[in-house]
PDB file of C-alpha atoms and ligand atoms in Angstrom:
ATOM      1  CA  MET V 296       6.064 -41.607  32.598  1.00  0.00           C
ATOM      2  CA  LYS V 297       3.866 -40.515  29.676  1.00  0.00           C
ATOM      3  CA  LEU V 298       4.978 -39.893  26.150  1.00  0.00           C
ATOM      4  CA  PHE V 299       2.873 -37.745  23.780  1.00  0.00           C
ATOM      5  CA  GLN V 300       3.380 -37.049  20.134  1.00  0.00           C
ATOM      6  CA  GLU V 301       0.111 -35.265  19.402  1.00  0.00           C
ATOM      7  CA  ILE V 302      -0.461 -31.613  20.335  1.00  0.00           C
ATOM      8  CA  GLU V 303      -4.064 -32.315  21.251  1.00  0.00           C
ATOM      9  CA  SER V 304      -3.278 -35.150  23.620  1.00  0.00           C
ATOM     10  CA  VAL V 305      -0.455 -33.395  25.444  1.00  0.00           C
ATOM     11  CA  ARG V 306      -2.589 -30.299  25.885  1.00  0.00           C
ATOM     12  CA  ASN V 307      -5.470 -32.335  27.244  1.00  0.00           C
ATOM     13  CA  TYR V 308      -3.078 -34.064  29.593  1.00  0.00           C
ATOM     14  CA  VAL V 309      -1.680 -30.752  30.883  1.00  0.00           C
ATOM     15  CA  LEU V 310      -5.157 -29.293  31.285  1.00  0.00           C
ATOM     16  CA  LYS V 311      -6.314 -32.296  33.260  1.00  0.00           C
ATOM     17  CA  GLN V 312      -3.272 -32.227  35.502  1.00  0.00           C
ATOM     18  CA  LYS V 313      -3.792 -28.591  36.275  1.00  0.00           C
ATOM     19  CA  ASN V 314      -7.376 -29.396  37.141  1.00  0.00           C
ATOM     20  CA  GLN V 315      -8.314 -26.126  35.494  1.00  0.00           C
ATOM     21  CA  GLN V 316     -11.773 -24.769  35.155  1.00  0.00           C
ATOM     22  CA  THR V 317     -12.691 -24.165  31.540  1.00  0.00           C
ATOM     23  CA  VAL V 318     -12.834 -20.594  30.324  1.00  0.00           C
ATOM     24  CA  GLY V 319     -14.985 -19.498  27.375  1.00  0.00           C
ATOM     25  CA  LEU V 320     -14.167 -16.192  25.701  1.00  0.00           C
ATOM     26  CA  VAL V 321     -16.584 -14.151  23.603  1.00  0.00           C
ATOM     27  CA  PRO V 322     -14.738 -11.328  21.821  1.00  0.00           C
ATOM     28  CA  THR V 323     -16.964  -8.404  20.831  1.00  0.00           C
ATOM     29  CA  MET V 324     -16.845  -4.742  19.929  1.00  0.00           C
ATOM     30  CA  GLY V 325     -19.784  -3.972  22.216  1.00  0.00           C
ATOM     31  CA  ALA V 326     -23.168  -2.419  21.353  1.00  0.00           C
ATOM     32  CA  LEU V 327     -24.436  -5.870  22.195  1.00  0.00           C
ATOM     33  CA  HIS V 328     -27.520  -7.449  20.628  1.00  0.00           C
ATOM     34  CA  ASN V 329     -29.108 -10.897  20.560  1.00  0.00           C
ATOM     35  CA  GLY V 330     -26.458 -12.135  18.095  1.00  0.00           C
ATOM     36  CA  HIS V 331     -23.747 -11.519  20.687  1.00  0.00           C
ATOM     37  CA  LEU V 332     -25.980 -12.965  23.392  1.00  0.00           C
ATOM     38  CA  ALA V 333     -26.304 -16.229  21.423  1.00  0.00           C
ATOM     39  CA  LEU V 334     -22.507 -16.543  21.583  1.00  0.00           C
ATOM     40  CA  LEU V 335     -22.556 -15.807  25.296  1.00  0.00           C
ATOM     41  CA  LYS V 336     -25.303 -18.344  25.954  1.00  0.00           C
ATOM     42  CA  ALA V 337     -23.354 -21.016  24.067  1.00  0.00           C
ATOM     43  CA  ALA V 338     -20.271 -20.121  26.120  1.00  0.00           C
ATOM     44  CA  ARG V 339     -22.312 -20.234  29.338  1.00  0.00           C
ATOM     45  CA  GLU V 340     -23.502 -23.766  28.576  1.00  0.00           C
ATOM     46  CA  GLU V 341     -20.078 -25.166  27.769  1.00  0.00           C
ATOM     47  CA  ASN V 342     -17.671 -23.517  30.230  1.00  0.00           C
ATOM     48  CA  ASP V 343     -17.174 -22.985  33.946  1.00  0.00           C
ATOM     49  CA  ILE V 344     -16.199 -19.370  33.455  1.00  0.00           C
ATOM     50  CA  VAL V 345     -17.439 -16.984  30.756  1.00  0.00           C
ATOM     51  CA  ILE V 346     -15.492 -13.888  29.794  1.00  0.00           C
ATOM     52  CA  CYS V 347     -16.617 -11.285  27.297  1.00  0.00           C
ATOM     53  CA  SER V 348     -14.229  -8.765  25.825  1.00  0.00           C
ATOM     54  CA  ILE V 349     -15.476  -5.427  24.627  1.00  0.00           C
ATOM     55  CA  TYR V 350     -13.002  -3.572  22.511  1.00  0.00           C
ATOM     56  CA  VAL V 351     -13.578  -1.484  19.396  1.00  0.00           C
ATOM     57  CA  ASN V 352     -10.328  -2.422  17.721  1.00  0.00           C
ATOM     58  CA  PRO V 353      -9.036   0.578  15.759  1.00  0.00           C
ATOM     59  CA  THR V 354      -6.589  -1.440  13.656  1.00  0.00           C
ATOM     60  CA  GLN V 355      -9.354  -3.360  11.886  1.00  0.00           C
ATOM     61  CA  PHE V 356     -11.084  -0.202  10.653  1.00  0.00           C
ATOM     62  CA  ASN V 357      -9.859   0.972   7.287  1.00  0.00           C
ATOM     63  CA  ASP V 358     -12.418   3.785   7.256  1.00  0.00           C
ATOM     64  CA  LYS V 359     -11.898   6.457   9.939  1.00  0.00           C
ATOM     65  CA  SER V 360     -15.491   7.647   9.953  1.00  0.00           C
ATOM     66  CA  ASP V 361     -16.747   4.052  10.354  1.00  0.00           C
ATOM     67  CA  LEU V 362     -14.596   3.818  13.514  1.00  0.00           C
ATOM     68  CA  GLU V 363     -15.809   7.166  14.826  1.00  0.00           C
ATOM     69  CA  LYS V 364     -19.454   6.320  14.190  1.00  0.00           C
ATOM     70  CA  TYR V 365     -19.242   2.805  15.584  1.00  0.00           C
ATOM     71  CA  PRO V 366     -21.955   2.557  18.283  1.00  0.00           C
ATOM     72  CA  ARG V 367     -20.793   2.333  21.888  1.00  0.00           C
ATOM     73  CA  ASN V 368     -22.930   1.707  24.953  1.00  0.00           C
ATOM     74  CA  LEU V 369     -20.975   0.210  27.829  1.00  0.00           C
ATOM     75  CA  GLU V 370     -23.601   0.655  30.533  1.00  0.00           C
ATOM     76  CA  LYS V 371     -26.302  -1.177  28.590  1.00  0.00           C
ATOM     77  CA  ASP V 372     -23.780  -3.854  27.539  1.00  0.00           C
ATOM     78  CA  LEU V 373     -22.853  -4.536  31.155  1.00  0.00           C
ATOM     79  CA  GLU V 374     -26.519  -4.944  32.077  1.00  0.00           C
ATOM     80  CA  LEU V 375     -27.078  -7.459  29.275  1.00  0.00           C
ATOM     81  CA  LEU V 376     -23.914  -9.363  30.166  1.00  0.00           C
ATOM     82  CA  ASP V 377     -24.972  -9.586  33.776  1.00  0.00           C
ATOM     83  CA  GLU V 378     -28.347 -10.974  32.722  1.00  0.00           C
ATOM     84  CA  VAL V 379     -26.831 -13.816  30.679  1.00  0.00           C
ATOM     85  CA  GLY V 380     -24.530 -14.791  33.541  1.00  0.00           C
ATOM     86  CA  CYS V 381     -21.234 -13.581  32.141  1.00  0.00           C
ATOM     87  CA  ASP V 382     -18.558 -13.840  34.865  1.00  0.00           C
ATOM     88  CA  ALA V 383     -16.144 -11.161  33.755  1.00  0.00           C
ATOM     89  CA  VAL V 384     -15.727  -8.493  31.134  1.00  0.00           C
ATOM     90  CA  PHE V 385     -12.446  -7.369  29.652  1.00  0.00           C
ATOM     91  CA  TYR V 386     -12.660  -3.792  28.488  1.00  0.00           C
ATOM     92  CA  PRO V 387      -9.165  -2.588  27.640  1.00  0.00           C
ATOM     93  CA  SER V 388      -7.955   0.775  26.404  1.00  0.00           C
ATOM     94  CA  ASP V 389      -6.024   1.336  23.160  1.00  0.00           C
ATOM     95  CA  GLN V 390      -2.989   2.060  25.303  1.00  0.00           C
ATOM     96  CA  ILE V 391      -3.136  -1.399  26.828  1.00  0.00           C
ATOM     97  CA  MET V 392      -3.843  -3.214  23.575  1.00  0.00           C
ATOM     98  CA  TYR V 393      -1.310  -1.265  21.496  1.00  0.00           C
ATOM     99  CA  SER V 394       1.302  -0.132  23.995  1.00  0.00           C
ATOM    100  CA  LEU V 395       3.925   0.264  21.243  1.00  0.00           C
ATOM    101  CA  GLY V 396       1.625   2.523  19.273  1.00  0.00           C
ATOM    102  CA  LYS V 397      -0.493   1.561  16.279  1.00  0.00           C
ATOM    103  CA  ASP V 398       2.223   2.588  13.837  1.00  0.00           C
ATOM    104  CA  GLN V 399       4.447  -0.186  15.242  1.00  0.00           C
ATOM    105  CA  MET V 400       1.745  -2.706  14.594  1.00  0.00           C
ATOM    106  CA  LEU V 401       2.679  -6.140  13.303  1.00  0.00           C
ATOM    107  CA  LYS V 402       1.145  -6.976   9.919  1.00  0.00           C
ATOM    108  CA  LEU V 403      -0.362 -10.384   9.316  1.00  0.00           C
ATOM    109  CA  ASP V 404      -0.663 -11.851   5.842  1.00  0.00           C
ATOM    110  CA  PHE V 405      -3.265 -14.563   5.327  1.00  0.00           C
ATOM    111  CA  GLY V 406      -2.561 -15.076   1.642  1.00  0.00           C
ATOM    112  CA  TYR V 407      -5.619 -15.392  -0.607  1.00  0.00           C
ATOM    113  CA  LEU V 408      -7.881 -15.403   2.452  1.00  0.00           C
ATOM    114  CA  ASP V 409      -7.348 -11.694   3.066  1.00  0.00           C
ATOM    115  CA  GLN V 410      -7.269 -10.712  -0.595  1.00  0.00           C
ATOM    116  CA  ILE V 411     -10.847 -11.657  -1.381  1.00  0.00           C
ATOM    117  CA  LEU V 412     -14.320 -10.391  -0.396  1.00  0.00           C
ATOM    118  CA  GLU V 413     -13.980  -8.376   2.848  1.00  0.00           C
ATOM    119  CA  GLY V 414     -10.195  -8.382   2.500  1.00  0.00           C
ATOM    120  CA  GLN V 415     -10.391  -6.886  -0.960  1.00  0.00           C
ATOM    121  CA  TYR V 416     -12.777  -4.125   0.062  1.00  0.00           C
ATOM    122  CA  ARG V 417     -11.253  -3.460   3.464  1.00  0.00           C
ATOM    123  CA  PRO V 418      -7.467  -3.551   3.048  1.00  0.00           C
ATOM    124  CA  GLY V 419      -5.688  -4.312   6.319  1.00  0.00           C
ATOM    125  CA  HIS V 420      -8.928  -5.301   8.042  1.00  0.00           C
ATOM    126  CA  PHE V 421      -8.028  -8.943   8.644  1.00  0.00           C
ATOM    127  CA  SER V 422      -4.490  -8.126   9.704  1.00  0.00           C
ATOM    128  CA  GLY V 423      -6.044  -5.985  12.456  1.00  0.00           C
ATOM    129  CA  VAL V 424      -8.578  -8.683  13.330  1.00  0.00           C
ATOM    130  CA  GLY V 425      -5.862 -11.339  13.478  1.00  0.00           C
ATOM    131  CA  LEU V 426      -3.706  -9.171  15.679  1.00  0.00           C
ATOM    132  CA  VAL V 427      -6.387  -8.257  18.186  1.00  0.00           C
ATOM    133  CA  VAL V 428      -7.767 -11.795  18.402  1.00  0.00           C
ATOM    134  CA  THR V 429      -4.248 -13.159  19.011  1.00  0.00           C
ATOM    135  CA  LYS V 430      -3.755 -10.609  21.781  1.00  0.00           C
ATOM    136  CA  LEU V 431      -7.113 -11.447  23.366  1.00  0.00           C
ATOM    137  CA  LEU V 432      -6.464 -15.184  23.205  1.00  0.00           C
ATOM    138  CA  ASN V 433      -3.035 -14.698  24.786  1.00  0.00           C
ATOM    139  CA  ILE V 434      -4.395 -12.475  27.519  1.00  0.00           C
ATOM    140  CA  ILE V 435      -7.347 -14.615  28.511  1.00  0.00           C
ATOM    141  CA  GLN V 436      -6.026 -18.043  27.477  1.00  0.00           C
ATOM    142  CA  PRO V 437      -9.511 -19.492  27.095  1.00  0.00           C
ATOM    143  CA  ARG V 438     -10.244 -23.156  26.435  1.00  0.00           C
ATOM    144  CA  ARG V 439     -12.896 -22.099  23.900  1.00  0.00           C
ATOM    145  CA  ALA V 440     -13.573 -18.917  21.966  1.00  0.00           C
ATOM    146  CA  TYR V 441     -16.887 -18.110  20.296  1.00  0.00           C
ATOM    147  CA  PHE V 442     -17.431 -16.391  16.967  1.00  0.00           C
ATOM    148  CA  GLY V 443     -20.530 -15.787  14.844  1.00  0.00           C
ATOM    149  CA  GLN V 444     -21.109 -17.190  11.366  1.00  0.00           C
ATOM    150  CA  LYS V 445     -22.288 -13.701  10.523  1.00  0.00           C
ATOM    151  CA  ASP V 446     -18.603 -12.901   9.943  1.00  0.00           C
ATOM    152  CA  LEU V 447     -17.887 -16.060   8.004  1.00  0.00           C
ATOM    153  CA  GLN V 448     -14.605 -14.943   6.460  1.00  0.00           C
ATOM    154  CA  GLN V 449     -13.394 -13.748   9.853  1.00  0.00           C
ATOM    155  CA  LEU V 450     -14.091 -17.240  11.154  1.00  0.00           C
ATOM    156  CA  ALA V 451     -11.912 -18.732   8.394  1.00  0.00           C
ATOM    157  CA  ILE V 452      -9.150 -16.233   9.228  1.00  0.00           C
ATOM    158  CA  ILE V 453      -9.276 -17.050  12.932  1.00  0.00           C
ATOM    159  CA  ARG V 454      -9.231 -20.797  12.314  1.00  0.00           C
ATOM    160  CA  ARG V 455      -6.170 -20.257  10.128  1.00  0.00           C
ATOM    161  CA  LEU V 456      -4.496 -18.137  12.801  1.00  0.00           C
ATOM    162  CA  VAL V 457      -5.105 -20.682  15.527  1.00  0.00           C
ATOM    163  CA  GLN V 458      -3.866 -23.487  13.298  1.00  0.00           C
ATOM    164  CA  GLU V 459      -0.730 -21.637  12.197  1.00  0.00           C
ATOM    165  CA  PHE V 460       0.308 -20.374  15.638  1.00  0.00           C
ATOM    166  CA  LEU V 461      -0.843 -23.555  17.406  1.00  0.00           C
ATOM    167  CA  ILE V 462      -2.917 -21.537  19.838  1.00  0.00           C
ATOM    168  CA  PRO V 463      -4.457 -23.943  22.348  1.00  0.00           C
ATOM    169  CA  VAL V 464      -8.075 -22.916  21.956  1.00  0.00           C
ATOM    170  CA  GLU V 465     -11.149 -24.451  20.415  1.00  0.00           C
ATOM    171  CA  ILE V 466     -12.925 -22.121  18.019  1.00  0.00           C
ATOM    172  CA  ILE V 467     -16.687 -22.503  18.222  1.00  0.00           C
ATOM    173  CA  SER V 468     -18.948 -21.009  15.565  1.00  0.00           C
ATOM    174  CA  VAL V 469     -22.490 -19.906  16.280  1.00  0.00           C
ATOM    175  CA  PRO V 470     -25.254 -19.532  13.637  1.00  0.00           C
ATOM    176  CA  ILE V 471     -26.472 -16.102  12.536  1.00  0.00           C
ATOM    177  CA  VAL V 472     -29.232 -14.558  14.626  1.00  0.00           C
ATOM    178  CA  ARG V 473     -31.756 -12.625  12.527  1.00  0.00           C
ATOM    179  CA  GLU V 474     -34.706 -10.350  13.105  1.00  0.00           C
ATOM    180  CA  ALA V 475     -38.118 -11.735  12.129  1.00  0.00           C
ATOM    181  CA  SER V 476     -37.704  -9.765   8.888  1.00  0.00           C
ATOM    182  CA  GLY V 477     -34.588 -11.810   8.043  1.00  0.00           C
ATOM    183  CA  LEU V 478     -32.187  -8.931   8.649  1.00  0.00           C
ATOM    184  CA  ALA V 479     -29.035 -10.253  10.332  1.00  0.00           C
ATOM    185  CA  LEU V 480     -28.520  -8.546  13.686  1.00  0.00           C
ATOM    186  CA  SER V 481     -25.570  -6.181  13.655  1.00  0.00           C
ATOM    187  CA  SER V 482     -24.425  -3.315  15.859  1.00  0.00           C
ATOM    188  CA  ARG V 483     -24.331  -1.235  12.683  1.00  0.00           C
ATOM    189  CA  ASN V 484     -28.111  -1.681  12.206  1.00  0.00           C
ATOM    190  CA  GLN V 485     -28.494   1.030  14.870  1.00  0.00           C
ATOM    191  CA  ARG V 486     -27.291   3.494  12.272  1.00  0.00           C
ATOM    192  CA  LEU V 487     -30.082   2.634   9.803  1.00  0.00           C
ATOM    193  CA  ASN V 488     -33.275   4.684   9.694  1.00  0.00           C
ATOM    194  CA  GLN V 489     -36.627   2.891   9.466  1.00  0.00           C
ATOM    195  CA  GLU V 490     -36.737   2.960   5.692  1.00  0.00           C
ATOM    196  CA  GLU V 491     -33.165   1.722   5.344  1.00  0.00           C
ATOM    197  CA  LYS V 492     -33.804  -1.018   7.850  1.00  0.00           C
ATOM    198  CA  GLN V 493     -36.716  -2.224   5.774  1.00  0.00           C
ATOM    199  CA  LEU V 494     -34.573  -2.080   2.649  1.00  0.00           C
ATOM    200  CA  ALA V 495     -31.734  -3.963   4.328  1.00  0.00           C
ATOM    201  CA  THR V 496     -33.927  -7.066   4.477  1.00  0.00           C
ATOM    202  CA  GLN V 497     -33.348  -7.327   0.718  1.00  0.00           C
ATOM    203  CA  LEU V 498     -29.834  -8.593   1.417  1.00  0.00           C
ATOM    204  CA  TYR V 499     -31.131 -11.733   3.097  1.00  0.00           C
ATOM    205  CA  LYS V 500     -33.800 -12.108   0.423  1.00  0.00           C
ATOM    206  CA  SER V 501     -31.134 -12.030  -2.276  1.00  0.00           C
ATOM    207  CA  LEU V 502     -29.127 -14.672  -0.410  1.00  0.00           C
ATOM    208  CA  LEU V 503     -32.206 -16.862  -0.115  1.00  0.00           C
ATOM    209  CA  LEU V 504     -32.813 -16.453  -3.837  1.00  0.00           C
ATOM    210  CA  ALA V 505     -29.226 -17.413  -4.710  1.00  0.00           C
ATOM    211  CA  ARG V 506     -29.368 -20.481  -2.530  1.00  0.00           C
ATOM    212  CA  GLN V 507     -32.737 -21.506  -3.916  1.00  0.00           C
ATOM    213  CA  LEU V 508     -31.514 -21.184  -7.526  1.00  0.00           C
ATOM    214  CA  TYR V 509     -28.378 -23.141  -6.730  1.00  0.00           C
ATOM    215  CA  GLU V 510     -30.441 -25.809  -5.019  1.00  0.00           C
ATOM    216  CA  LYS V 511     -32.545 -26.107  -8.158  1.00  0.00           C
ATOM    217  CA  GLY V 512     -29.471 -26.790 -10.260  1.00  0.00           C
ATOM    218  CA  GLN V 513     -28.255 -23.406 -11.478  1.00  0.00           C
ATOM    219  CA  SER V 514     -24.511 -22.699 -11.308  1.00  0.00           C
ATOM    220  CA  THR V 515     -23.162 -20.507  -8.517  1.00  0.00           C
ATOM    221  CA  ASN V 516     -22.423 -17.935 -11.198  1.00  0.00           C
ATOM    222  CA  GLN V 517     -25.981 -17.861 -12.493  1.00  0.00           C
ATOM    223  CA  ALA V 518     -27.337 -17.773  -8.963  1.00  0.00           C
ATOM    224  CA  THR V 519     -25.150 -14.811  -7.915  1.00  0.00           C
ATOM    225  CA  GLN V 520     -25.941 -12.944 -11.137  1.00  0.00           C
ATOM    226  CA  GLN V 521     -29.661 -13.207 -10.523  1.00  0.00           C
ATOM    227  CA  ALA V 522     -29.348 -12.241  -6.892  1.00  0.00           C
ATOM    228  CA  MET V 523     -27.319  -9.151  -7.897  1.00  0.00           C
ATOM    229  CA  GLN V 524     -29.930  -8.361 -10.508  1.00  0.00           C
ATOM    230  CA  GLN V 525     -32.608  -8.438  -7.818  1.00  0.00           C
ATOM    231  CA  LEU V 526     -30.605  -6.079  -5.608  1.00  0.00           C
ATOM    232  CA  SER V 527     -29.975  -3.681  -8.470  1.00  0.00           C
ATOM    233  CA  HIS V 528     -33.669  -2.649  -8.354  1.00  0.00           C
ATOM    234  CA  TYR V 529     -32.955  -0.694  -5.175  1.00  0.00           C
ATOM    235  CA  SER V 530     -30.975   2.480  -5.772  1.00  0.00           C
ATOM    236  CA  THR V 531     -30.204   2.936  -2.055  1.00  0.00           C
ATOM    237  CA  ILE V 532     -28.384  -0.408  -2.001  1.00  0.00           C
ATOM    238  CA  ARG V 533     -24.844  -0.412  -3.375  1.00  0.00           C
ATOM    239  CA  VAL V 534     -23.301  -3.863  -3.580  1.00  0.00           C
ATOM    240  CA  ASP V 535     -19.562  -4.303  -2.928  1.00  0.00           C
ATOM    241  CA  TYR V 536     -19.613  -8.007  -3.738  1.00  0.00           C
ATOM    242  CA  PHE V 537     -21.906 -11.013  -4.000  1.00  0.00           C
ATOM    243  CA  GLU V 538     -19.864 -14.178  -4.221  1.00  0.00           C
ATOM    244  CA  ALA V 539     -19.978 -17.904  -3.692  1.00  0.00           C
ATOM    245  CA  VAL V 540     -17.144 -19.566  -1.777  1.00  0.00           C
ATOM    246  CA  ARG V 541     -16.355 -23.131  -0.886  1.00  0.00           C
ATOM    247  CA  LEU V 542     -16.919 -23.514   2.835  1.00  0.00           C
ATOM    248  CA  SER V 543     -14.054 -25.928   3.508  1.00  0.00           C
ATOM    249  CA  ASP V 544     -11.297 -23.482   2.492  1.00  0.00           C
ATOM    250  CA  PHE V 545     -13.161 -20.266   1.670  1.00  0.00           C
ATOM    251  CA  ARG V 546     -11.960 -20.274  -1.930  1.00  0.00           C
ATOM    252  CA  PRO V 547     -14.151 -18.396  -4.395  1.00  0.00           C
ATOM    253  CA  ILE V 548     -15.882 -20.827  -6.726  1.00  0.00           C
ATOM    254  CA  GLN V 549     -14.631 -20.282 -10.239  1.00  0.00           C
ATOM    255  CA  GLU V 550     -15.929 -23.432 -11.828  1.00  0.00           C
ATOM    256  CA  GLU V 551     -18.529 -25.864 -10.726  1.00  0.00           C
ATOM    257  CA  ILE V 552     -17.660 -27.925  -7.711  1.00  0.00           C
ATOM    258  CA  GLY V 553     -18.328 -31.465  -6.657  1.00  0.00           C
ATOM    259  CA  GLN V 554     -21.724 -32.574  -5.444  1.00  0.00           C
ATOM    260  CA  GLY V 555     -22.021 -32.596  -1.695  1.00  0.00           C
ATOM    261  CA  GLU V 556     -19.505 -29.771  -1.160  1.00  0.00           C
ATOM    262  CA  SER V 557     -20.767 -27.095   1.179  1.00  0.00           C
ATOM    263  CA  ILE V 558     -20.740 -23.552  -0.109  1.00  0.00           C
ATOM    264  CA  ALA V 559     -21.669 -20.114   1.137  1.00  0.00           C
ATOM    265  CA  PHE V 560     -23.043 -17.111  -0.677  1.00  0.00           C
ATOM    266  CA  CYS V 561     -21.615 -13.919   0.824  1.00  0.00           C
ATOM    267  CA  VAL V 562     -22.779 -10.372   0.288  1.00  0.00           C
ATOM    268  CA  ALA V 563     -21.534  -6.945   1.344  1.00  0.00           C
ATOM    269  CA  ALA V 564     -23.490  -3.829   0.499  1.00  0.00           C
ATOM    270  CA  TYR V 565     -24.067  -0.279   1.566  1.00  0.00           C
ATOM    271  CA  VAL V 566     -27.591   0.522   2.567  1.00  0.00           C
ATOM    272  CA  GLY V 567     -27.483   4.293   2.515  1.00  0.00           C
ATOM    273  CA  GLU V 568     -24.228   5.061   4.331  1.00  0.00           C
ATOM    274  CA  VAL V 569     -24.054   1.889   6.358  1.00  0.00           C
ATOM    275  CA  ARG V 570     -22.057  -1.088   5.127  1.00  0.00           C
ATOM    276  CA  LEU V 571     -23.615  -4.433   5.990  1.00  0.00           C
ATOM    277  CA  ILE V 572     -22.495  -8.019   5.411  1.00  0.00           C
ATOM    278  CA  ASP V 573     -24.457 -11.246   5.412  1.00  0.00           C
ATOM    279  CA  ASN V 574     -24.170 -14.815   4.146  1.00  0.00           C
ATOM    280  CA  ILE V 575     -26.023 -18.043   3.726  1.00  0.00           C
ATOM    281  CA  ILE V 576     -24.732 -21.601   3.733  1.00  0.00           C
ATOM    282  CA  TYR V 577     -25.763 -24.466   1.446  1.00  0.00           C
ATOM    283  CA  PRO V 578     -26.694 -27.072   2.444  1.00  0.00           C
ATOM    284  CA  GLU V 579     -28.241 -25.436   5.472  1.00  0.00           C
ATOM    285  CA  GLN V 580     -26.122 -26.314   8.493  1.00  0.00           C
ATOM    286  CA  ASN V 581     -24.285 -25.129  11.525  1.00  0.00           C
ATOM    287  CA  HIS V 582     -20.820 -24.641  10.059  1.00  0.00           C
ATOM    288  CA  GLN V 583     -18.299 -25.985  12.598  1.00  0.00           C
TER     289      GLN V 583
HETATM  290  P1  LIG B 894     -18.775  -7.621  16.700  1.00  0.00           P
HETATM  291  O1  LIG B 894     -19.108  -7.016  18.008  1.00  0.00           O
HETATM  292  O2  LIG B 894     -19.581  -7.115  15.543  1.00  0.00           O
HETATM  293  O3  LIG B 894     -17.291  -7.644  16.420  1.00  0.00           O
HETATM  294  O4  LIG B 894     -19.182  -9.132  16.825  1.00  0.00           O
HETATM  295  C1  LIG B 894     -18.689  -9.944  17.862  1.00  0.00           C
HETATM  296  C2  LIG B 894     -19.034 -11.376  17.559  1.00  0.00           C
HETATM  297  O5  LIG B 894     -20.450 -11.510  17.463  1.00  0.00           O
HETATM  298  C3  LIG B 894     -18.448 -11.857  16.217  1.00  0.00           C
HETATM  299  O6  LIG B 894     -17.966 -13.177  16.368  1.00  0.00           O
HETATM  300  C4  LIG B 894     -19.659 -11.809  15.309  1.00  0.00           C
HETATM  301  O7  LIG B 894     -19.580 -12.742  14.251  1.00  0.00           O
HETATM  302  C5  LIG B 894     -20.776 -12.170  16.258  1.00  0.00           C
HETATM  303  N1  LIG B 894     -22.062 -11.708  15.736  1.00  0.00           N
HETATM  304  C6  LIG B 894     -22.378 -10.441  15.335  1.00  0.00           C
HETATM  305  N2  LIG B 894     -23.638 -10.405  14.850  1.00  0.00           N
HETATM  306  C7  LIG B 894     -24.117 -11.668  14.923  1.00  0.00           C
HETATM  307  C8  LIG B 894     -25.357 -12.273  14.570  1.00  0.00           C
HETATM  308  N3  LIG B 894     -26.362 -11.588  14.026  1.00  0.00           N
HETATM  309  N4  LIG B 894     -25.508 -13.594  14.787  1.00  0.00           N
HETATM  310  C9  LIG B 894     -24.484 -14.325  15.337  1.00  0.00           C
HETATM  311  N5  LIG B 894     -23.300 -13.808  15.693  1.00  0.00           N
HETATM  312  C10 LIG B 894     -23.113 -12.496  15.500  1.00  0.00           C
END
């Protein structure tokens, strides 16, 4: 008879006994692009079965018009998913995901993590994200789930969720996929006109500048100030925040931190009417 005291070891034991095939889940809101496909390719390499969910989760939208204008293209998505060898797609309705009605929705509180940056500017957003991701993980019960570093704070929230509720899944993070111009791929880019798209590349440029200044010895504060200054030259860009956080716990950096600590500069800004987010990690790495 075996005796286990560690969660990890008992789970591995159970998994082995069941002789299960591994399932990799890639949660998305559709309007798929190469960023999503990078997650799917990673899942394809590491799992026997790959499942993609497509669900535009209403409870994570704090702005009604953002939800209404969110791009949707199921037919094209299914073609792309077929091409990358995805085995199954989960495409639920609101009725299935929120059978009790959205007004009955459970609220999740992540403490400081949902009060800062995206949480501050999008109240309730991470509660909705946490809820839908928990539902998806419970429905699919994957061995691994894949998320992009593009949504770095979301990644911290999901890691917290999985840790707190002891959800038996490995969270895998995948680096940001960018256009040649540096613009981070996003479904929302479809809503930019040519001129705005060109302008949106300034976000990545400002992140590069901040990282470069920090690398050369400036404080995170000085680096963010200068990056903001650079962005302020463009009247079509309206910055919500530009902040440095410590990568290990996603705490905003108030004072200078120890050498060797990884940090991220995070930006959110409107380009015209479209709100975009981006980030950059220092030192450069694949944040696991
Ligand atoms: P979304 O459909 O926007 O909810 O994104 C679904 C997943 O794809 C999330 O984990 C995102 O972080 C990830 N993702 C979106 N854009 C990118 C990108 N440019 N590079 C890498 N991952 C991305």
